[in-house]
Amino acid sequence: MALCRDKGIELVASIGGGSALDTAKLVAYLAKTPDRLDDIYGVGLAKGERLPLLLAPTTAGTGSEVTPIAIVTTPTTEKKGVVAPRLLPDWAILDPELTLGLPAHVTAATGIDAMVHAIEAYTSKHKKNPMSDQLARQALTLLSANVRTVCADGSNLEARSQMLLGSMLAGMAFANSPVAAVHALAYPIGAIFHVPHGLSNALVLTQVLRFNLPEAEGLYAELAPIVDPKSQGMSVGQRARLFVDAIAAICRDCNVPASLADVGIARSDLKKLAEDAMKQTRLLVNNPREVSFDDALAIYTEAFGNRAAA
């Protein structure tokens, strides 16, 4: 930030994944204001001026190019967020050619991350609204229809384009209707064990969806036809369960690691993960079902086994 001031920088541009884009948001803001980063963690605390900001994503995942959110890992291995309208970029450039070189495992993790944004925006307990619903549904339609294709054939420019558009729409959805327990439980995995964010989400996704079924059954049933046309004509409960199974199948088909153990997490680590997840109150409050420490520990314990098991 001092360099920006000393050199008279007039604009911040970032080309990269979600972390790069989030960093650019904070640089643009902190270079223009006397605020300290530690003072603006939370919602609505960044109220000063910032430099003009242009973002171009190289992954179809975070949707950061259209959100007023920046997530960072602190020196104490916590994931913290700055959420404020001031962080919303001035320009976003979606160029699918920037995503062509993305390896299959990164394509899968980021694509599933974007799907989680759409799902959690649609089922968010707070601020769910008709606009975010339509954005989430369209995002999930594009993402679920193309994620297998881009994982199998990363050179498919049309599928890459559809993924990038879906990711952006999902970002717009959760910017208006915030994410919940999947992200809350994913953050400690990434912060403590340096597992990429999208993969962290994927590792707990199916378990959180199952946990939420008692409260989110109707909403999952509404999303089911998007990911599996066979759900037509089924009961609400059947459609909801089919939705969870269809999401799990996408994770399997995209070769996402099957369990927490596969990314180097030990059973003895699960309690620490649950403790840190409970600190994510900004996210947990949005979950359709209340999550206790014991619930979080049970979800991690299930994810420690074979996630693909129905």
mmCIF file of N, CA, C and O in Angstrom, residues 221 224-225 228-243 245:
data_model
loop_
_atom_site.group_PDB
_atom_site.id
_atom_site.type_symbol
_atom_site.label_atom_id
_atom_site.label_comp_id
_atom_site.label_asym_id
_atom_site.label_seq_id
_atom_site.Cartn_x
_atom_site.Cartn_y
_atom_site.Cartn_z
ATOM 1 N N ALA A 221 -35.439 -29.569 -3.408
ATOM 2 C CA ALA A 221 -36.356 -30.173 -4.384
ATOM 3 C C ALA A 221 -36.574 -29.256 -5.571
ATOM 4 O O ALA A 221 -36.698 -29.713 -6.715
ATOM 5 N N ALA A 224 -33.543 -29.570 -7.830
ATOM 6 C CA ALA A 224 -33.254 -30.904 -8.347
ATOM 7 C C ALA A 224 -33.381 -31.038 -9.863
ATOM 8 O O ALA A 224 -32.508 -31.635 -10.512
ATOM 9 N N PRO A 225 -34.444 -30.506 -10.499
ATOM 10 C CA PRO A 225 -34.559 -30.678 -11.951
ATOM 11 C C PRO A 225 -33.420 -30.039 -12.734
ATOM 12 O O PRO A 225 -33.145 -30.438 -13.868
ATOM 13 N N ASP A 228 -30.730 -32.898 -12.397
ATOM 14 C CA ASP A 228 -31.138 -34.245 -12.789
ATOM 15 C C ASP A 228 -32.605 -34.228 -13.237
ATOM 16 O O ASP A 228 -33.517 -34.186 -12.407
ATOM 17 N N PRO A 229 -32.851 -34.276 -14.551
ATOM 18 C CA PRO A 229 -34.224 -34.230 -15.062
ATOM 19 C C PRO A 229 -35.093 -35.383 -14.571
ATOM 20 O O PRO A 229 -36.326 -35.280 -14.603
ATOM 21 N N LYS A 230 -34.497 -36.467 -14.094
ATOM 22 C CA LYS A 230 -35.286 -37.615 -13.634
ATOM 23 C C LYS A 230 -36.106 -37.280 -12.393
ATOM 24 O O LYS A 230 -36.975 -38.061 -11.993
ATOM 25 N N SER A 231 -35.832 -36.133 -11.782
ATOM 26 C CA SER A 231 -36.548 -35.770 -10.557
ATOM 27 C C SER A 231 -37.992 -35.358 -10.820
ATOM 28 O O SER A 231 -38.800 -35.288 -9.889
ATOM 29 N N GLN A 232 -38.342 -35.096 -12.070
ATOM 30 C CA GLN A 232 -39.708 -34.711 -12.403
ATOM 31 C C GLN A 232 -40.678 -35.830 -12.012
ATOM 32 O O GLN A 232 -40.456 -36.997 -12.299
ATOM 33 N N GLY A 233 -41.749 -35.441 -11.334
ATOM 34 C CA GLY A 233 -42.770 -36.406 -10.943
ATOM 35 C C GLY A 233 -42.529 -37.064 -9.605
ATOM 36 O O GLY A 233 -43.386 -37.808 -9.112
ATOM 37 N N MET A 234 -41.386 -36.834 -8.996
ATOM 38 C CA MET A 234 -41.085 -37.414 -7.686
ATOM 39 C C MET A 234 -41.690 -36.556 -6.580
ATOM 40 O O MET A 234 -42.068 -35.396 -6.789
ATOM 41 N N SER A 235 -41.758 -37.123 -5.384
ATOM 42 C CA SER A 235 -42.198 -36.362 -4.220
ATOM 43 C C SER A 235 -41.121 -35.345 -3.847
ATOM 44 O O SER A 235 -39.979 -35.435 -4.300
ATOM 45 N N VAL A 236 -41.471 -34.380 -3.001
ATOM 46 C CA VAL A 236 -40.522 -33.354 -2.565
ATOM 47 C C VAL A 236 -39.309 -34.003 -1.907
ATOM 48 O O VAL A 236 -38.158 -33.662 -2.209
ATOM 49 N N GLY A 237 -39.565 -34.944 -1.005
ATOM 50 C CA GLY A 237 -38.451 -35.606 -0.323
ATOM 51 C C GLY A 237 -37.554 -36.364 -1.273
ATOM 52 O O GLY A 237 -36.321 -36.331 -1.141
ATOM 53 N N GLN A 238 -38.148 -37.055 -2.233
ATOM 54 C CA GLN A 238 -37.358 -37.814 -3.202
ATOM 55 C C GLN A 238 -36.510 -36.876 -4.067
ATOM 56 O O GLN A 238 -35.339 -37.158 -4.335
ATOM 57 N N ARG A 239 -37.117 -35.766 -4.495
ATOM 58 C CA ARG A 239 -36.369 -34.811 -5.311
ATOM 59 C C ARG A 239 -35.205 -34.216 -4.530
ATOM 60 O O ARG A 239 -34.110 -34.045 -5.066
ATOM 61 N N ALA A 240 -35.438 -33.890 -3.274
ATOM 62 C CA ALA A 240 -34.379 -33.307 -2.447
ATOM 63 C C ALA A 240 -33.209 -34.273 -2.284
ATOM 64 O O ALA A 240 -32.040 -33.884 -2.407
ATOM 65 N N ARG A 241 -33.521 -35.525 -2.012
ATOM 66 C CA ARG A 241 -32.454 -36.516 -1.845
ATOM 67 C C ARG A 241 -31.733 -36.770 -3.166
ATOM 68 O O ARG A 241 -30.504 -36.962 -3.184
ATOM 69 N N LEU A 242 -32.482 -36.755 -4.261
ATOM 70 C CA LEU A 242 -31.857 -36.930 -5.564
ATOM 71 C C LEU A 242 -30.923 -35.765 -5.868
ATOM 72 O O LEU A 242 -29.854 -35.954 -6.472
ATOM 73 N N PHE A 243 -31.308 -34.571 -5.448
ATOM 74 C CA PHE A 243 -30.446 -33.399 -5.642
ATOM 75 C C PHE A 243 -29.100 -33.603 -4.945
ATOM 76 O O PHE A 243 -28.039 -33.391 -5.546
ATOM 77 N N ASP A 245 -27.707 -36.408 -4.093
ATOM 78 C CA ASP A 245 -26.990 -37.491 -4.782
ATOM 79 C C ASP A 245 -26.379 -37.001 -6.094
ATOM 80 O O ASP A 245 -25.274 -37.413 -6.462
#
